[in-house]
Amino acid sequence: MSTDTAGPTRSIGTFMSSARWLLAKAGGGIFVLWAVATAIFCGIRMIPGDPAEAIMGGPGSQASAEALAAARAQYGLDQPLLVQYFGQLWRLATGDLGISYSLKIPVAKVLGDLIPSTLILAGLALLVAWAMALVLAVLSTRSGGLGSAVGSGLEIISAAVPHFWLASVLIMVFSTSLGWLPPVSTNSPVGLVLPVITLALPLAGFLGQVMRDTMADAQRSAFALSARGRGESETGVLLRHSLRHAALPGIALSGWAFGSLLSGAVVVESIFARPGLGRSLLSAVTSRDIPLVTGVALFSAAAYVVIMALSDLAERLADPRIGPS
């Protein structure tokens, strides 16, 4: 093949590979959203109780039989389950999330008010977890046998700590005993410290274990030996080569990590009385608020899909050996 045609051919091949990658990500995302919507529909209806009572204010509302029947007719709860299921899928596909049973306002407005709070919490926790994981990985690989053992132990302990236990300990130490930080989340940056650390520390332990192993392999690799042979210092080898390779598995796991942080927000936001999606989801499940539960779950799934795609793209950019497939 001549040089004149090789360039356009490669460009077309790259475009087709990128298009296939995008289509695969979009198809996978649609499937995940459908699976989540289906699971929520089935799961909520397995909970004992009448959804119409939730619409009327709960079992304590003492709504009459006529009022309950009217509520079922208004929200389509008197129709067969299969009709309800496909009706819900159609509404979700057209962007209609419905009205919250408990709050009596559109679910889209509830999500709009709560999403920024949870995204700020999860985003800061991911950044802090990344920083802590890199520090642990560097210390454990450059401190000899004892430092490696201590760093590995800290990573394992951090990864195994439950959020509710860690939050309780942090509140007792830094709020009750020392009085340095507020026990509940406030609008100020100080009020975010304890919730962010509670979410970040277990994740940092897990990421640190993965990064440490990769960094240790990079330190012993041929390119690191070659760099040392050219007179590169250990700090230069670390900054120019080892950190980049150690970051690759962390980038690949960032989508999973963000999803884990969103699920951990249910516990953290409840303990620290912070308004957000996690706390609202717990309240919505308790009150059988089907539209709100569905909206929160679908947003969490969509965020997970997007972050997974972005982390995949970032991994490809960080490692040129990974091309579109």
mmCIF file of C-alpha atoms in Angstrom:
data_model
loop_
_atom_site.group_PDB
_atom_site.id
_atom_site.type_symbol
_atom_site.label_atom_id
_atom_site.label_comp_id
_atom_site.label_asym_id
_atom_site.label_seq_id
_atom_site.Cartn_x
_atom_site.Cartn_y
_atom_site.Cartn_z
ATOM 1 C CA MET A 1 0.000 0.000 0.000
ATOM 2 C CA SER A 2 1.408 3.415 -0.888
ATOM 3 C CA THR A 3 2.142 6.134 1.619
ATOM 4 C CA ASP A 4 -0.585 8.320 0.089
ATOM 5 C CA THR A 5 -3.351 5.865 0.942
ATOM 6 C CA ALA A 6 -1.934 4.562 4.242
ATOM 7 C CA GLY A 7 -2.768 7.739 6.159
ATOM 8 C CA PRO A 8 -6.465 7.969 5.180
ATOM 9 C CA THR A 9 -6.884 4.235 5.699
ATOM 10 C CA ARG A 10 -5.518 4.483 9.240
ATOM 11 C CA SER A 11 -7.776 7.482 9.922
ATOM 12 C CA ILE A 12 -10.852 5.595 8.735
ATOM 13 C CA GLY A 13 -9.871 2.568 10.835
ATOM 14 C CA THR A 14 -9.379 4.746 13.916
ATOM 15 C CA PHE A 15 -12.740 6.452 13.346
ATOM 16 C CA MET A 16 -14.544 3.120 12.972
ATOM 17 C CA SER A 17 -12.885 1.725 16.109
ATOM 18 C CA SER A 18 -13.827 4.847 18.067
ATOM 19 C CA ALA A 19 -17.394 4.661 16.762
ATOM 20 C CA ARG A 20 -17.679 1.011 17.806
ATOM 21 C CA TRP A 21 -16.319 1.904 21.252
ATOM 22 C CA LEU A 22 -18.859 4.734 21.651
ATOM 23 C CA LEU A 23 -21.744 2.555 20.470
ATOM 24 C CA ALA A 24 -20.711 -0.217 22.869
ATOM 25 C CA LYS A 25 -20.580 2.250 25.778
ATOM 26 C CA ALA A 26 -23.955 3.761 24.842
ATOM 27 C CA GLY A 27 -25.566 0.336 24.457
ATOM 28 C CA GLY A 28 -24.135 -0.825 27.761
ATOM 29 C CA GLY A 29 -25.374 2.330 29.470
ATOM 30 C CA ILE A 30 -28.913 1.876 28.130
ATOM 31 C CA PHE A 31 -28.927 -1.738 29.297
ATOM 32 C CA VAL A 32 -27.762 -0.724 32.796
ATOM 33 C CA LEU A 33 -30.492 1.925 33.078
ATOM 34 C CA TRP A 34 -33.143 -0.553 31.929
ATOM 35 C CA ALA A 35 -31.909 -3.164 34.419
ATOM 36 C CA VAL A 36 -31.949 -0.639 37.278
ATOM 37 C CA ALA A 37 -35.455 0.577 36.402
ATOM 38 C CA THR A 38 -36.704 -3.014 36.233
ATOM 39 C CA ALA A 39 -35.047 -4.003 39.514
ATOM 40 C CA ILE A 40 -36.499 -0.964 41.296
ATOM 41 C CA PHE A 41 -39.979 -1.622 39.911
ATOM 42 C CA CYS A 42 -39.920 -5.247 41.099
ATOM 43 C CA GLY A 43 -38.155 -4.566 44.408
ATOM 44 C CA ILE A 44 -40.437 -1.757 45.560
ATOM 45 C CA ARG A 45 -43.541 -3.832 44.901
ATOM 46 C CA MET A 46 -42.183 -6.688 46.984
ATOM 47 C CA ILE A 47 -42.203 -4.473 50.072
ATOM 48 C CA PRO A 48 -45.320 -5.169 52.145
ATOM 49 C CA GLY A 49 -47.903 -2.404 52.115
ATOM 50 C CA ASP A 50 -50.044 -0.416 49.730
ATOM 51 C CA PRO A 51 -48.317 2.265 47.595
ATOM 52 C CA ALA A 52 -51.562 4.235 47.636
ATOM 53 C CA GLU A 53 -51.128 4.717 51.390
ATOM 54 C CA ALA A 54 -47.727 6.269 50.754
ATOM 55 C CA ILE A 55 -49.333 8.688 48.316
ATOM 56 C CA MET A 56 -51.910 9.664 50.926
ATOM 57 C CA GLY A 57 -49.295 10.255 53.611
ATOM 58 C CA GLY A 58 -48.568 6.782 54.987
ATOM 59 C CA PRO A 59 -50.524 4.289 57.103
ATOM 60 C CA GLY A 60 -51.109 6.937 59.770
ATOM 61 C CA SER A 61 -53.030 9.172 57.413
ATOM 62 C CA GLN A 62 -56.275 7.202 57.990
ATOM 63 C CA ALA A 63 -57.307 7.796 54.384
ATOM 64 C CA SER A 64 -60.717 6.455 53.422
ATOM 65 C CA ALA A 65 -61.183 3.585 50.995
ATOM 66 C CA GLU A 66 -62.558 6.012 48.423
ATOM 67 C CA ALA A 67 -59.484 8.252 48.698
ATOM 68 C CA LEU A 68 -57.147 5.269 48.334
ATOM 69 C CA ALA A 69 -59.044 4.066 45.281
ATOM 70 C CA ALA A 70 -58.847 7.537 43.740
ATOM 71 C CA ALA A 71 -55.097 7.653 44.365
ATOM 72 C CA ARG A 72 -54.625 4.235 42.731
ATOM 73 C CA ALA A 73 -56.601 5.361 39.686
ATOM 74 C CA GLN A 74 -54.716 8.679 39.425
ATOM 75 C CA TYR A 75 -51.269 7.037 39.496
ATOM 76 C CA GLY A 76 -52.235 3.931 37.515
ATOM 77 C CA LEU A 77 -51.749 1.583 40.465
ATOM 78 C CA ASP A 78 -55.057 -0.138 39.745
ATOM 79 C CA GLN A 79 -53.776 -1.441 36.422
ATOM 80 C CA PRO A 80 -52.103 -4.836 35.887
ATOM 81 C CA LEU A 81 -48.419 -4.952 36.873
ATOM 82 C CA LEU A 82 -47.289 -5.485 33.291
ATOM 83 C CA VAL A 83 -49.161 -2.383 32.169
ATOM 84 C CA GLN A 84 -47.659 -0.408 35.057
ATOM 85 C CA TYR A 85 -44.175 -1.673 34.155
ATOM 86 C CA PHE A 86 -44.267 -0.692 30.494
ATOM 87 C CA GLY A 87 -45.980 2.580 31.358
ATOM 88 C CA GLN A 88 -43.160 3.431 33.749
ATOM 89 C CA LEU A 89 -40.498 2.518 31.182
ATOM 90 C CA TRP A 90 -42.159 4.772 28.611
ATOM 91 C CA ARG A 91 -42.362 7.702 31.018
ATOM 92 C CA LEU A 92 -38.705 7.272 32.003
ATOM 93 C CA ALA A 93 -37.659 7.024 28.352
ATOM 94 C CA THR A 94 -39.406 10.346 27.664
ATOM 95 C CA GLY A 95 -37.760 12.019 30.675
ATOM 96 C CA ASP A 96 -40.826 12.035 32.924
ATOM 97 C CA LEU A 97 -39.670 11.018 36.418
ATOM 98 C CA GLY A 98 -43.086 11.655 37.962
ATOM 99 C CA ILE A 99 -44.168 13.331 41.178
ATOM 100 C CA SER A 100 -42.714 12.371 44.557
ATOM 101 C CA TYR A 101 -45.370 10.663 46.675
ATOM 102 C CA SER A 102 -44.047 12.045 49.952
ATOM 103 C CA LEU A 103 -42.877 15.527 48.887
ATOM 104 C CA LYS A 104 -45.653 16.219 46.330
ATOM 105 C CA ILE A 105 -43.217 17.925 43.945
ATOM 106 C CA PRO A 106 -41.605 16.729 40.693
ATOM 107 C CA VAL A 107 -38.811 14.233 41.203
ATOM 108 C CA ALA A 108 -36.688 16.158 38.691
ATOM 109 C CA LYS A 109 -36.799 19.213 40.991
ATOM 110 C CA VAL A 110 -35.846 17.095 44.015
ATOM 111 C CA LEU A 111 -32.879 15.667 42.139
ATOM 112 C CA GLY A 112 -31.849 19.112 40.936
ATOM 113 C CA ASP A 113 -31.737 20.342 44.525
ATOM 114 C CA LEU A 114 -29.867 17.322 45.924
ATOM 115 C CA ILE A 115 -27.461 16.266 43.170
ATOM 116 C CA PRO A 116 -24.899 19.092 43.670
ATOM 117 C CA SER A 117 -24.530 18.285 47.366
ATOM 118 C CA THR A 118 -23.877 14.583 46.776
ATOM 119 C CA LEU A 119 -21.586 15.184 43.783
ATOM 120 C CA ILE A 120 -19.464 17.604 45.796
ATOM 121 C CA LEU A 121 -19.173 15.081 48.633
ATOM 122 C CA ALA A 122 -18.350 12.152 46.326
ATOM 123 C CA GLY A 123 -15.985 14.172 44.125
ATOM 124 C CA LEU A 124 -13.969 15.518 47.066
ATOM 125 C CA ALA A 125 -13.855 12.049 48.634
ATOM 126 C CA LEU A 126 -12.506 10.583 45.377
ATOM 127 C CA LEU A 127 -9.771 13.231 45.164
ATOM 128 C CA VAL A 128 -8.781 12.731 48.803
ATOM 129 C CA ALA A 129 -8.797 8.949 48.387
ATOM 130 C CA TRP A 130 -6.552 9.242 45.346
ATOM 131 C CA ALA A 131 -4.094 11.491 47.186
ATOM 132 C CA MET A 132 -3.998 9.220 50.243
ATOM 133 C CA ALA A 133 -3.571 6.112 48.073
ATOM 134 C CA LEU A 134 -0.634 7.619 46.171
ATOM 135 C CA VAL A 135 1.057 8.685 49.415
ATOM 136 C CA LEU A 136 0.610 5.204 50.890
ATOM 137 C CA ALA A 137 1.916 3.589 47.704
ATOM 138 C CA VAL A 138 5.008 5.816 47.593
ATOM 139 C CA LEU A 139 5.815 5.342 51.281
ATOM 140 C CA SER A 140 5.383 1.571 51.170
ATOM 141 C CA THR A 141 7.616 1.156 48.100
ATOM 142 C CA ARG A 142 10.420 3.534 49.164
ATOM 143 C CA SER A 143 10.695 2.824 52.891
ATOM 144 C CA GLY A 144 12.201 -0.655 52.805
ATOM 145 C CA GLY A 145 10.765 -3.834 54.282
ATOM 146 C CA LEU A 146 9.413 -2.295 57.493
ATOM 147 C CA GLY A 147 7.844 0.656 55.671
ATOM 148 C CA SER A 148 6.268 -1.682 53.133
ATOM 149 C CA ALA A 149 4.809 -3.853 55.913
ATOM 150 C CA VAL A 150 3.430 -0.830 57.782
ATOM 151 C CA GLY A 151 1.989 0.690 54.605
ATOM 152 C CA SER A 152 0.410 -2.602 53.586
ATOM 153 C CA GLY A 153 -1.128 -2.992 57.039
ATOM 154 C CA LEU A 154 -2.573 0.528 56.938
ATOM 155 C CA GLU A 155 -4.049 -0.121 53.501
ATOM 156 C CA ILE A 156 -5.718 -3.365 54.608
ATOM 157 C CA ILE A 157 -7.101 -1.813 57.798
ATOM 158 C CA SER A 158 -8.406 1.252 55.938
ATOM 159 C CA ALA A 159 -10.102 -0.845 53.264
ATOM 160 C CA ALA A 160 -11.846 -2.992 55.892
ATOM 161 C CA VAL A 161 -13.228 -0.160 58.048
ATOM 162 C CA PRO A 162 -17.050 0.229 57.762
ATOM 163 C CA HIS A 163 -18.335 3.730 57.080
ATOM 164 C CA PHE A 164 -20.718 3.804 60.052
ATOM 165 C CA TRP A 165 -17.972 2.779 62.516
ATOM 166 C CA LEU A 166 -15.427 5.214 61.086
ATOM 167 C CA ALA A 167 -17.944 8.067 61.164
ATOM 168 C CA SER A 168 -18.761 7.359 64.818
ATOM 169 C CA VAL A 169 -15.077 7.313 65.797
ATOM 170 C CA LEU A 170 -14.311 10.533 63.915
ATOM 171 C CA ILE A 171 -17.249 12.304 65.572
ATOM 172 C CA MET A 172 -16.203 11.141 69.055
ATOM 173 C CA VAL A 173 -12.568 12.177 68.545
ATOM 174 C CA PHE A 174 -12.727 15.401 66.528
ATOM 175 C CA SER A 175 -16.159 16.715 67.598
ATOM 176 C CA THR A 176 -16.952 15.433 71.076
ATOM 177 C CA SER A 177 -13.447 15.204 72.585
ATOM 178 C CA LEU A 178 -11.386 17.822 70.734
ATOM 179 C CA GLY A 179 -14.169 20.099 69.499
ATOM 180 C CA TRP A 180 -12.285 20.868 66.281
ATOM 181 C CA LEU A 181 -14.957 19.941 63.758
ATOM 182 C CA PRO A 182 -18.785 20.014 63.774
ATOM 183 C CA PRO A 183 -20.533 16.651 64.291
ATOM 184 C CA VAL A 184 -23.028 17.406 61.513
ATOM 185 C CA SER A 185 -22.362 18.567 57.985
ATOM 186 C CA THR A 186 -22.806 22.297 57.469
ATOM 187 C CA ASN A 187 -22.670 24.538 54.424
ATOM 188 C CA SER A 188 -19.140 25.642 55.326
ATOM 189 C CA PRO A 189 -16.008 23.812 54.080
ATOM 190 C CA VAL A 190 -15.247 22.766 57.658
ATOM 191 C CA GLY A 191 -18.502 20.817 57.790
ATOM 192 C CA LEU A 192 -17.360 18.694 54.846
ATOM 193 C CA VAL A 193 -14.138 17.463 56.460
ATOM 194 C CA LEU A 194 -15.494 14.537 58.478
ATOM 195 C CA PRO A 195 -17.953 13.274 55.821
ATOM 196 C CA VAL A 196 -15.248 13.417 53.139
ATOM 197 C CA ILE A 197 -12.695 11.566 55.282
ATOM 198 C CA THR A 198 -15.302 8.958 56.226
ATOM 199 C CA LEU A 199 -15.979 8.225 52.558
ATOM 200 C CA ALA A 200 -12.377 8.547 51.362
ATOM 201 C CA LEU A 201 -10.419 6.469 53.895
ATOM 202 C CA PRO A 202 -11.795 2.978 53.081
ATOM 203 C CA LEU A 203 -11.509 3.673 49.356
ATOM 204 C CA ALA A 204 -7.938 4.947 49.782
ATOM 205 C CA GLY A 205 -6.967 1.670 51.436
ATOM 206 C CA PHE A 206 -8.273 -0.338 48.500
ATOM 207 C CA LEU A 207 -6.739 1.910 45.830
ATOM 208 C CA GLY A 208 -3.462 2.015 47.746
ATOM 209 C CA GLN A 209 -3.118 -1.770 47.622
ATOM 210 C CA VAL A 210 -3.580 -1.802 43.849
ATOM 211 C CA MET A 211 -1.264 1.171 43.223
ATOM 212 C CA ARG A 212 1.465 -0.170 45.518
ATOM 213 C CA ASP A 213 1.762 -3.439 43.628
ATOM 214 C CA THR A 214 1.860 -1.660 40.269
ATOM 215 C CA MET A 215 4.409 0.876 41.512
ATOM 216 C CA ALA A 216 6.641 -1.866 42.897
ATOM 217 C CA ASP A 217 6.559 -3.630 39.515
ATOM 218 C CA ALA A 218 7.347 -0.344 37.748
ATOM 219 C CA GLN A 219 10.340 0.288 40.027
ATOM 220 C CA ARG A 220 11.820 -3.089 39.019
ATOM 221 C CA SER A 221 10.936 -2.839 35.320
ATOM 222 C CA ALA A 222 13.347 -2.533 32.412
ATOM 223 C CA PHE A 223 12.484 1.109 31.672
ATOM 224 C CA ALA A 224 13.228 2.077 35.296
ATOM 225 C CA LEU A 225 16.594 0.284 35.162
ATOM 226 C CA SER A 226 17.339 2.025 31.861
ATOM 227 C CA ALA A 227 16.457 5.406 33.349
ATOM 228 C CA ARG A 228 18.776 4.779 36.299
ATOM 229 C CA GLY A 229 21.506 3.743 33.878
ATOM 230 C CA ARG A 230 21.164 7.121 32.150
ATOM 231 C CA GLY A 231 21.785 8.821 35.492
ATOM 232 C CA GLU A 232 18.160 9.467 36.480
ATOM 233 C CA SER A 233 17.688 9.897 40.229
ATOM 234 C CA GLU A 234 15.259 7.751 42.206
ATOM 235 C CA THR A 235 12.972 10.759 42.559
ATOM 236 C CA GLY A 236 13.059 11.293 38.799
ATOM 237 C CA VAL A 237 12.263 7.628 38.140
ATOM 238 C CA LEU A 238 9.360 7.888 40.575
ATOM 239 C CA LEU A 239 7.906 11.086 39.131
ATOM 240 C CA ARG A 240 8.520 10.391 35.431
ATOM 241 C CA HIS A 241 7.772 6.672 35.232
ATOM 242 C CA SER A 242 6.544 4.860 38.360
ATOM 243 C CA LEU A 243 3.725 7.236 39.318
ATOM 244 C CA ARG A 244 2.253 7.115 35.832
ATOM 245 C CA HIS A 245 2.152 3.324 35.834
ATOM 246 C CA ALA A 246 0.822 3.223 39.399
ATOM 247 C CA ALA A 247 -2.004 5.565 38.412
ATOM 248 C CA LEU A 248 -3.268 3.340 35.585
ATOM 249 C CA PRO A 249 -5.130 0.776 37.754
ATOM 250 C CA GLY A 250 -6.481 3.607 39.882
ATOM 251 C CA ILE A 251 -7.843 5.323 36.780
ATOM 252 C CA ALA A 252 -9.387 2.061 35.617
ATOM 253 C CA LEU A 253 -11.090 1.640 39.000
ATOM 254 C CA SER A 254 -12.286 5.245 39.296
ATOM 255 C CA GLY A 255 -15.695 4.440 37.814
ATOM 256 C CA TRP A 256 -16.245 1.633 40.305
ATOM 257 C CA ALA A 257 -14.873 3.875 43.071
ATOM 258 C CA PHE A 258 -17.331 6.664 42.272
ATOM 259 C CA GLY A 259 -20.214 4.200 42.332
ATOM 260 C CA SER A 260 -18.976 2.928 45.679
ATOM 261 C CA LEU A 261 -18.886 6.490 47.009
ATOM 262 C CA LEU A 262 -22.475 7.111 45.895
ATOM 263 C CA SER A 263 -23.619 3.999 47.758
ATOM 264 C CA GLY A 264 -21.564 4.974 50.816
ATOM 265 C CA ALA A 265 -23.234 8.384 50.769
ATOM 266 C CA VAL A 266 -26.450 6.713 51.993
ATOM 267 C CA VAL A 267 -24.749 5.978 55.333
ATOM 268 C CA VAL A 268 -22.552 9.079 55.549
ATOM 269 C CA GLU A 269 -25.274 11.600 54.713
ATOM 270 C CA SER A 270 -27.599 9.987 57.255
ATOM 271 C CA ILE A 271 -25.008 10.006 60.061
ATOM 272 C CA PHE A 272 -23.836 13.573 59.440
ATOM 273 C CA ALA A 273 -27.368 14.887 58.676
ATOM 274 C CA ARG A 274 -26.233 16.121 55.283
ATOM 275 C CA PRO A 275 -28.910 16.685 52.629
ATOM 276 C CA GLY A 276 -28.220 14.610 49.540
ATOM 277 C CA LEU A 277 -29.279 11.752 47.329
ATOM 278 C CA GLY A 278 -28.227 9.028 49.759
ATOM 279 C CA ARG A 279 -30.206 10.368 52.688
ATOM 280 C CA SER A 280 -33.234 11.043 50.484
ATOM 281 C CA LEU A 281 -33.045 7.534 49.008
ATOM 282 C CA LEU A 282 -33.184 5.978 52.459
ATOM 283 C CA SER A 283 -36.207 8.094 53.379
ATOM 284 C CA ALA A 284 -37.909 7.339 50.050
ATOM 285 C CA VAL A 285 -37.490 3.573 50.447
ATOM 286 C CA THR A 286 -38.940 3.738 53.961
ATOM 287 C CA SER A 287 -41.988 5.678 52.756
ATOM 288 C CA ARG A 288 -42.386 3.607 49.535
ATOM 289 C CA ASP A 289 -41.936 6.732 47.424
ATOM 290 C CA ILE A 290 -41.581 4.829 44.140
ATOM 291 C CA PRO A 291 -40.928 7.794 41.798
ATOM 292 C CA LEU A 292 -38.229 9.263 44.058
ATOM 293 C CA VAL A 293 -36.525 5.894 44.592
ATOM 294 C CA THR A 294 -36.538 5.301 40.848
ATOM 295 C CA GLY A 295 -35.188 8.772 40.080
ATOM 296 C CA VAL A 296 -32.318 8.550 42.575
ATOM 297 C CA ALA A 297 -31.393 5.037 41.474
ATOM 298 C CA LEU A 298 -31.445 5.955 37.780
ATOM 299 C CA PHE A 299 -29.300 9.038 38.345
ATOM 300 C CA SER A 300 -26.786 6.984 40.333
ATOM 301 C CA ALA A 301 -26.680 4.382 37.560
ATOM 302 C CA ALA A 302 -26.289 7.051 34.867
ATOM 303 C CA ALA A 303 -23.502 8.746 36.825
ATOM 304 C CA TYR A 304 -21.777 5.393 37.214
ATOM 305 C CA VAL A 305 -21.986 4.713 33.465
ATOM 306 C CA VAL A 306 -20.618 8.156 32.578
ATOM 307 C CA ILE A 307 -17.756 7.958 35.082
ATOM 308 C CA MET A 308 -16.864 4.465 33.864
ATOM 309 C CA ALA A 309 -16.698 5.746 30.284
ATOM 310 C CA LEU A 310 -14.601 8.759 31.315
ATOM 311 C CA SER A 311 -12.208 6.609 33.351
ATOM 312 C CA ASP A 312 -11.864 4.234 30.392
ATOM 313 C CA LEU A 313 -11.086 7.195 28.136
ATOM 314 C CA ALA A 314 -8.589 8.606 30.650
ATOM 315 C CA GLU A 315 -6.871 5.227 30.868
ATOM 316 C CA ARG A 316 -6.509 5.122 27.089
ATOM 317 C CA LEU A 317 -5.041 8.621 27.055
ATOM 318 C CA ALA A 318 -2.621 7.821 29.890
ATOM 319 C CA ASP A 319 -1.468 4.571 28.280
ATOM 320 C CA PRO A 320 -1.038 4.878 24.477
ATOM 321 C CA ARG A 321 -0.740 1.064 24.245
ATOM 322 C CA ILE A 322 -4.486 0.842 24.897
ATOM 323 C CA GLY A 323 -6.293 1.751 21.714
ATOM 324 C CA PRO A 324 -9.958 1.765 20.745
ATOM 325 C CA SER A 325 -11.283 -1.761 20.354
#
